[in-house]
Amino acid sequence: MLSAIGRAFRTPDLRRKLLFTLGIITIFRLGAFIPAPGVNYANVRQCLDPSVTGEQTGIYQLMNLFSGGALLQVSIFALGIMPYITASIIVQLLRVVIPRFQELYEEGAAGQSKLTQYTRYLTIALGLLNATTLVSLVRSGQLFPNCQLPIIPDQSIITTLLVVITLTAGTGLIMWLGELVTEKGIGNGMSLLIFTSIVAAFPTALGAIWTSKGPGTFFVVLAIGLVTTALVIFVEQSQRRVPVQYAKRMIGRRTVGGTSTYIPIKVNMAGVIPVIFASSMLYLPALVAQFNTPTDGSPIPGWVEWINNNLTRGDHPIYMAIYFAMIIFFTYFYVAITFNPEEVSDNMKKYGGFIPGIRAGKPTADYLQYVLSRITLPGALYLGIVALIPLVALVLVNANQNFPFGGTSILIMVGVGLETVKQIDAQLQQRHYEGLLR
Amino acid sequence: MEVLTIILQILLGITSLLLTLLILMHKGRGGGLSDMFGGGMSSGLASSGVAERNLNRFTIILGLTWGIVIIALGLIMRLTSVGDS
């Protein structure tokens, strides 16, 4: 393991890529600590102190997680990658609704780069929207409900506009940084940046547990985290291999095909996206309830109270049940979007491939659909259970909801980590093999 | 001090807008969400022409200016607030 790392740094090409990636990550983390202009940093610090604010409410929890704590610090990278994620999700979903997007997607590289371009425009638009929301929240003092210190002392229009513009530019810059990593570094830039944010929140969260609950709980939490990680890795790596036989064909003077391979169908094909979807959907009712809570002291409407009682607290059974059901739904939904059995079977037919014992064409597509929907069931259940771990732990250990080994963070960490290590490994093997041949 | 702050603020507004525009002018590289979180390997053909390289250079310079202006504004704010109290 260690020698492999050494070898990675001795390969000039790979070393350049690794250092580049590390450099970008450093810039990204540095930016998370620079306060946006007009923000009084000392006041923010005081408001962030848990002894002043008490338990933080859950609405901004996920966003804060994805920005590595930058959101609540109102720094220049406060919005993090969330706008880009939301934009990508929206563009992906629009493929189902707008035929033009589906056409572009099927066009291949050219069409897809156009889709990426749409995603980028949408990101900036969403960034502008999010920045405005954040600034208005800060100005009305709703970001820290228990803290009365002014975050932005200067309330003039110009300062407000300036902050909004700066935050939007910060979102754009993050997007560009991520793309640079994808292009010149190693791994997928966006996911690596999310990974960085989540990992960066770890030491603080663990330290908080150590100081508030003592070493006993700390080690229990650590053990649970390690076991969960092992389980997640196990499930992420498992796949069903559907055998495919390719017929031998003569093209010119060469024989092509005649090989047998397999289509890997992962147990969890959707990744963490269903979890992200479900949690962002579940924040909506809480947000609606917050906007509809009367401020003038008149009685709270019944439905708002019901939402406040049942849907805003993570440890409520109704919340958990809805969360679980939503994750299962979104898993099936997302798998249906990303893996199209008819397309796969068409492609196989074109190149003379078939699954042994099953006729090409529609029967193959039906068979793939059958295998897919059967294997997605355990995948969906697994996702739901993993996502519920932090909520259950909240009840059991009586810890903060921001449980560091929570489902979403572990899923993202393992997913991104495995992928990046695989890519480094692939590059390394390429080098090594080449070196042996010469 | 106040003149400097206003100048810096104007500069910040301009650089922010320009930065956003320049970033939008880049070609998108990330393949979107599908290859995030464990999708396939995607190594696009890296075609960095002269235009793209110049664009990169401009963006880096502008980004640096943007960061420096923000830090300067923050420093001025902190110094003045210390002076007040």
PDB file of C-alpha atoms in Angstrom, chain A residues 245-397:
ATOM      1  CA  GLN A 245     -21.638 -13.936 -25.560  1.00  0.00           C
ATOM      2  CA  TYR A 246     -20.428 -12.200 -28.688  1.00  0.00           C
ATOM      3  CA  ALA A 247     -20.680 -14.046 -31.990  1.00  0.00           C
ATOM      4  CA  LYS A 248     -17.576 -14.418 -34.101  1.00  0.00           C
ATOM      5  CA  ARG A 249     -17.632 -12.260 -37.200  1.00  0.00           C
ATOM      6  CA  MET A 250     -15.247 -11.649 -40.053  1.00  0.00           C
ATOM      7  CA  ILE A 251     -14.484  -8.023 -40.789  1.00  0.00           C
ATOM      8  CA  GLY A 252     -12.129  -7.935 -43.731  1.00  0.00           C
ATOM      9  CA  ARG A 253      -9.441 -10.474 -42.936  1.00  0.00           C
ATOM     10  CA  ARG A 254      -9.776 -10.261 -39.178  1.00  0.00           C
ATOM     11  CA  THR A 255     -11.989 -12.235 -36.884  1.00  0.00           C
ATOM     12  CA  VAL A 256     -13.816 -10.014 -34.467  1.00  0.00           C
ATOM     13  CA  GLY A 257     -15.712 -11.037 -31.391  1.00  0.00           C
ATOM     14  CA  GLY A 258     -16.216 -14.547 -30.160  1.00  0.00           C
ATOM     15  CA  THR A 259     -15.523 -13.345 -26.655  1.00  0.00           C
ATOM     16  CA  SER A 260     -17.732 -13.737 -23.659  1.00  0.00           C
ATOM     17  CA  THR A 261     -18.060 -10.850 -21.228  1.00  0.00           C
ATOM     18  CA  TYR A 262     -20.689  -9.698 -18.786  1.00  0.00           C
ATOM     19  CA  ILE A 263     -22.855  -6.708 -18.049  1.00  0.00           C
ATOM     20  CA  PRO A 264     -22.186  -5.633 -14.476  1.00  0.00           C
ATOM     21  CA  ILE A 265     -25.391  -4.650 -12.711  1.00  0.00           C
ATOM     22  CA  LYS A 266     -24.536  -3.105  -9.376  1.00  0.00           C
ATOM     23  CA  VAL A 267     -26.735  -3.739  -6.392  1.00  0.00           C
ATOM     24  CA  ASN A 268     -26.775  -0.060  -5.681  1.00  0.00           C
ATOM     25  CA  MET A 269     -26.770   1.449  -9.114  1.00  0.00           C
ATOM     26  CA  ALA A 270     -28.193   4.811  -8.107  1.00  0.00           C
ATOM     27  CA  GLY A 271     -25.402   5.755  -5.712  1.00  0.00           C
ATOM     28  CA  VAL A 272     -26.266   8.368  -3.118  1.00  0.00           C
ATOM     29  CA  ILE A 273     -28.482  10.412  -5.380  1.00  0.00           C
ATOM     30  CA  PRO A 274     -31.772   9.015  -3.991  1.00  0.00           C
ATOM     31  CA  VAL A 275     -30.684   9.971  -0.480  1.00  0.00           C
ATOM     32  CA  ILE A 276     -29.799  13.505  -1.538  1.00  0.00           C
ATOM     33  CA  PHE A 277     -33.110  13.762  -3.387  1.00  0.00           C
ATOM     34  CA  ALA A 278     -35.191  12.477  -0.516  1.00  0.00           C
ATOM     35  CA  SER A 279     -33.584  14.690   2.069  1.00  0.00           C
ATOM     36  CA  SER A 280     -33.866  17.825  -0.039  1.00  0.00           C
ATOM     37  CA  MET A 281     -37.533  17.008  -0.709  1.00  0.00           C
ATOM     38  CA  LEU A 282     -38.190  16.515   2.994  1.00  0.00           C
ATOM     39  CA  TYR A 283     -36.784  19.946   3.781  1.00  0.00           C
ATOM     40  CA  LEU A 284     -39.525  21.523   1.689  1.00  0.00           C
ATOM     41  CA  PRO A 285     -42.415  21.045   4.157  1.00  0.00           C
ATOM     42  CA  ALA A 286     -40.296  22.434   6.973  1.00  0.00           C
ATOM     43  CA  LEU A 287     -39.469  25.457   4.835  1.00  0.00           C
ATOM     44  CA  VAL A 288     -43.141  25.989   3.931  1.00  0.00           C
ATOM     45  CA  ALA A 289     -44.077  25.703   7.578  1.00  0.00           C
ATOM     46  CA  GLN A 290     -41.478  28.278   8.500  1.00  0.00           C
ATOM     47  CA  PHE A 291     -42.816  30.768   5.980  1.00  0.00           C
ATOM     48  CA  ASN A 292     -46.377  30.216   7.152  1.00  0.00           C
ATOM     49  CA  THR A 293     -45.703  30.625  10.832  1.00  0.00           C
ATOM     50  CA  PRO A 294     -47.345  33.915  11.796  1.00  0.00           C
ATOM     51  CA  THR A 295     -44.965  36.355  13.383  1.00  0.00           C
ATOM     52  CA  ASP A 296     -47.585  38.632  14.961  1.00  0.00           C
ATOM     53  CA  GLY A 297     -48.551  36.192  17.672  1.00  0.00           C
ATOM     54  CA  SER A 298     -51.811  34.953  16.117  1.00  0.00           C
ATOM     55  CA  PRO A 299     -52.505  31.215  16.550  1.00  0.00           C
ATOM     56  CA  ILE A 300     -50.530  28.850  14.346  1.00  0.00           C
ATOM     57  CA  PRO A 301     -52.665  27.043  11.716  1.00  0.00           C
ATOM     58  CA  GLY A 302     -53.304  23.389  12.455  1.00  0.00           C
ATOM     59  CA  TRP A 303     -51.465  21.962   9.460  1.00  0.00           C
ATOM     60  CA  VAL A 304     -48.368  24.033  10.186  1.00  0.00           C
ATOM     61  CA  GLU A 305     -48.346  22.694  13.705  1.00  0.00           C
ATOM     62  CA  TRP A 306     -48.742  19.152  12.391  1.00  0.00           C
ATOM     63  CA  ILE A 307     -45.737  19.665  10.061  1.00  0.00           C
ATOM     64  CA  ASN A 308     -43.718  21.151  12.873  1.00  0.00           C
ATOM     65  CA  ASN A 309     -44.510  18.210  15.100  1.00  0.00           C
ATOM     66  CA  ASN A 310     -44.106  15.395  12.620  1.00  0.00           C
ATOM     67  CA  LEU A 311     -41.917  16.432   9.711  1.00  0.00           C
ATOM     68  CA  THR A 312     -39.204  18.703  11.010  1.00  0.00           C
ATOM     69  CA  ARG A 313     -37.747  16.419  13.637  1.00  0.00           C
ATOM     70  CA  GLY A 314     -35.548  13.619  12.372  1.00  0.00           C
ATOM     71  CA  ASP A 315     -36.373  11.251  15.210  1.00  0.00           C
ATOM     72  CA  HIS A 316     -40.109  11.124  14.617  1.00  0.00           C
ATOM     73  CA  PRO A 317     -41.486   7.804  13.249  1.00  0.00           C
ATOM     74  CA  ILE A 318     -43.588   9.491  10.571  1.00  0.00           C
ATOM     75  CA  TYR A 319     -40.560  11.410   9.313  1.00  0.00           C
ATOM     76  CA  MET A 320     -38.495   8.220   9.203  1.00  0.00           C
ATOM     77  CA  ALA A 321     -41.219   6.295   7.384  1.00  0.00           C
ATOM     78  CA  ILE A 322     -41.652   9.002   4.743  1.00  0.00           C
ATOM     79  CA  TYR A 323     -37.897   9.313   4.346  1.00  0.00           C
ATOM     80  CA  PHE A 324     -37.513   5.572   3.870  1.00  0.00           C
ATOM     81  CA  ALA A 325     -40.372   5.339   1.370  1.00  0.00           C
ATOM     82  CA  MET A 326     -39.029   8.295  -0.594  1.00  0.00           C
ATOM     83  CA  ILE A 327     -35.555   6.797  -0.825  1.00  0.00           C
ATOM     84  CA  ILE A 328     -36.964   3.542  -2.205  1.00  0.00           C
ATOM     85  CA  PHE A 329     -39.073   5.420  -4.717  1.00  0.00           C
ATOM     86  CA  PHE A 330     -36.187   7.600  -5.871  1.00  0.00           C
ATOM     87  CA  THR A 331     -33.851   4.620  -6.154  1.00  0.00           C
ATOM     88  CA  TYR A 332     -36.188   2.957  -8.641  1.00  0.00           C
ATOM     89  CA  PHE A 333     -36.796   6.266 -10.356  1.00  0.00           C
ATOM     90  CA  TYR A 334     -33.129   7.058 -10.792  1.00  0.00           C
ATOM     91  CA  VAL A 335     -32.180   3.549 -11.920  1.00  0.00           C
ATOM     92  CA  ALA A 336     -34.948   3.761 -14.512  1.00  0.00           C
ATOM     93  CA  ILE A 337     -33.471   7.026 -15.782  1.00  0.00           C
ATOM     94  CA  THR A 338     -29.848   5.929 -15.937  1.00  0.00           C
ATOM     95  CA  PHE A 339     -30.099   2.328 -17.140  1.00  0.00           C
ATOM     96  CA  ASN A 340     -32.238   1.711 -20.165  1.00  0.00           C
ATOM     97  CA  PRO A 341     -32.581  -2.046 -20.852  1.00  0.00           C
ATOM     98  CA  GLU A 342     -33.952  -1.513 -24.351  1.00  0.00           C
ATOM     99  CA  GLU A 343     -30.961   0.624 -25.301  1.00  0.00           C
ATOM    100  CA  VAL A 344     -28.539  -1.948 -23.917  1.00  0.00           C
ATOM    101  CA  SER A 345     -30.233  -4.824 -25.707  1.00  0.00           C
ATOM    102  CA  ASP A 346     -30.289  -2.815 -28.949  1.00  0.00           C
ATOM    103  CA  ASN A 347     -26.580  -2.159 -28.650  1.00  0.00           C
ATOM    104  CA  MET A 348     -25.886  -5.801 -27.957  1.00  0.00           C
ATOM    105  CA  LYS A 349     -27.873  -6.846 -30.997  1.00  0.00           C
ATOM    106  CA  LYS A 350     -25.956  -4.399 -33.177  1.00  0.00           C
ATOM    107  CA  TYR A 351     -22.614  -5.924 -32.240  1.00  0.00           C
ATOM    108  CA  GLY A 352     -23.798  -9.508 -32.370  1.00  0.00           C
ATOM    109  CA  GLY A 353     -24.000 -10.117 -28.662  1.00  0.00           C
ATOM    110  CA  PHE A 354     -26.590 -12.148 -26.787  1.00  0.00           C
ATOM    111  CA  ILE A 355     -27.284 -13.484 -23.355  1.00  0.00           C
ATOM    112  CA  PRO A 356     -27.018 -17.292 -23.458  1.00  0.00           C
ATOM    113  CA  GLY A 357     -30.482 -18.865 -23.450  1.00  0.00           C
ATOM    114  CA  ILE A 358     -32.361 -15.689 -24.275  1.00  0.00           C
ATOM    115  CA  ARG A 359     -33.310 -14.420 -27.711  1.00  0.00           C
ATOM    116  CA  ALA A 360     -32.001 -11.069 -28.828  1.00  0.00           C
ATOM    117  CA  GLY A 361     -34.268  -8.053 -29.001  1.00  0.00           C
ATOM    118  CA  LYS A 362     -37.316  -7.676 -26.818  1.00  0.00           C
ATOM    119  CA  PRO A 363     -36.839 -10.852 -24.715  1.00  0.00           C
ATOM    120  CA  THR A 364     -33.355  -9.621 -23.788  1.00  0.00           C
ATOM    121  CA  ALA A 365     -34.679  -6.228 -22.775  1.00  0.00           C
ATOM    122  CA  ASP A 366     -37.411  -7.893 -20.717  1.00  0.00           C
ATOM    123  CA  TYR A 367     -34.890 -10.156 -19.037  1.00  0.00           C
ATOM    124  CA  LEU A 368     -32.585  -7.231 -18.206  1.00  0.00           C
ATOM    125  CA  GLN A 369     -35.533  -5.287 -16.834  1.00  0.00           C
ATOM    126  CA  TYR A 370     -36.487  -8.286 -14.688  1.00  0.00           C
ATOM    127  CA  VAL A 371     -32.953  -8.701 -13.293  1.00  0.00           C
ATOM    128  CA  LEU A 372     -32.626  -4.973 -12.743  1.00  0.00           C
ATOM    129  CA  SER A 373     -35.863  -4.497 -10.844  1.00  0.00           C
ATOM    130  CA  ARG A 374     -35.166  -7.574  -8.732  1.00  0.00           C
ATOM    131  CA  ILE A 375     -31.638  -6.504  -7.792  1.00  0.00           C
ATOM    132  CA  THR A 376     -32.643  -2.910  -7.127  1.00  0.00           C
ATOM    133  CA  LEU A 377     -34.967  -3.978  -4.306  1.00  0.00           C
ATOM    134  CA  PRO A 378     -32.178  -4.956  -1.875  1.00  0.00           C
ATOM    135  CA  GLY A 379     -30.232  -1.947  -3.120  1.00  0.00           C
ATOM    136  CA  ALA A 380     -33.091   0.395  -2.283  1.00  0.00           C
ATOM    137  CA  LEU A 381     -33.673  -1.207   1.115  1.00  0.00           C
ATOM    138  CA  TYR A 382     -29.967  -0.934   1.862  1.00  0.00           C
ATOM    139  CA  LEU A 383     -29.912   2.746   0.933  1.00  0.00           C
ATOM    140  CA  GLY A 384     -32.909   3.438   3.106  1.00  0.00           C
ATOM    141  CA  ILE A 385     -31.418   1.626   6.100  1.00  0.00           C
ATOM    142  CA  VAL A 386     -28.027   3.288   5.752  1.00  0.00           C
ATOM    143  CA  ALA A 387     -29.687   6.687   5.500  1.00  0.00           C
ATOM    144  CA  LEU A 388     -31.708   5.973   8.635  1.00  0.00           C
ATOM    145  CA  ILE A 389     -28.614   5.113  10.716  1.00  0.00           C
ATOM    146  CA  PRO A 390     -27.953   8.691  11.868  1.00  0.00           C
ATOM    147  CA  LEU A 391     -31.616   9.179  12.765  1.00  0.00           C
ATOM    148  CA  VAL A 392     -31.702   5.984  14.814  1.00  0.00           C
ATOM    149  CA  ALA A 393     -28.378   6.819  16.404  1.00  0.00           C
ATOM    150  CA  LEU A 394     -29.814  10.165  17.374  1.00  0.00           C
ATOM    151  CA  VAL A 395     -32.373   8.371  19.515  1.00  0.00           C
ATOM    152  CA  LEU A 396     -30.033   5.694  20.845  1.00  0.00           C
ATOM    153  CA  VAL A 397     -26.901   7.628  21.744  1.00  0.00           C
TER     154      VAL A 397
END
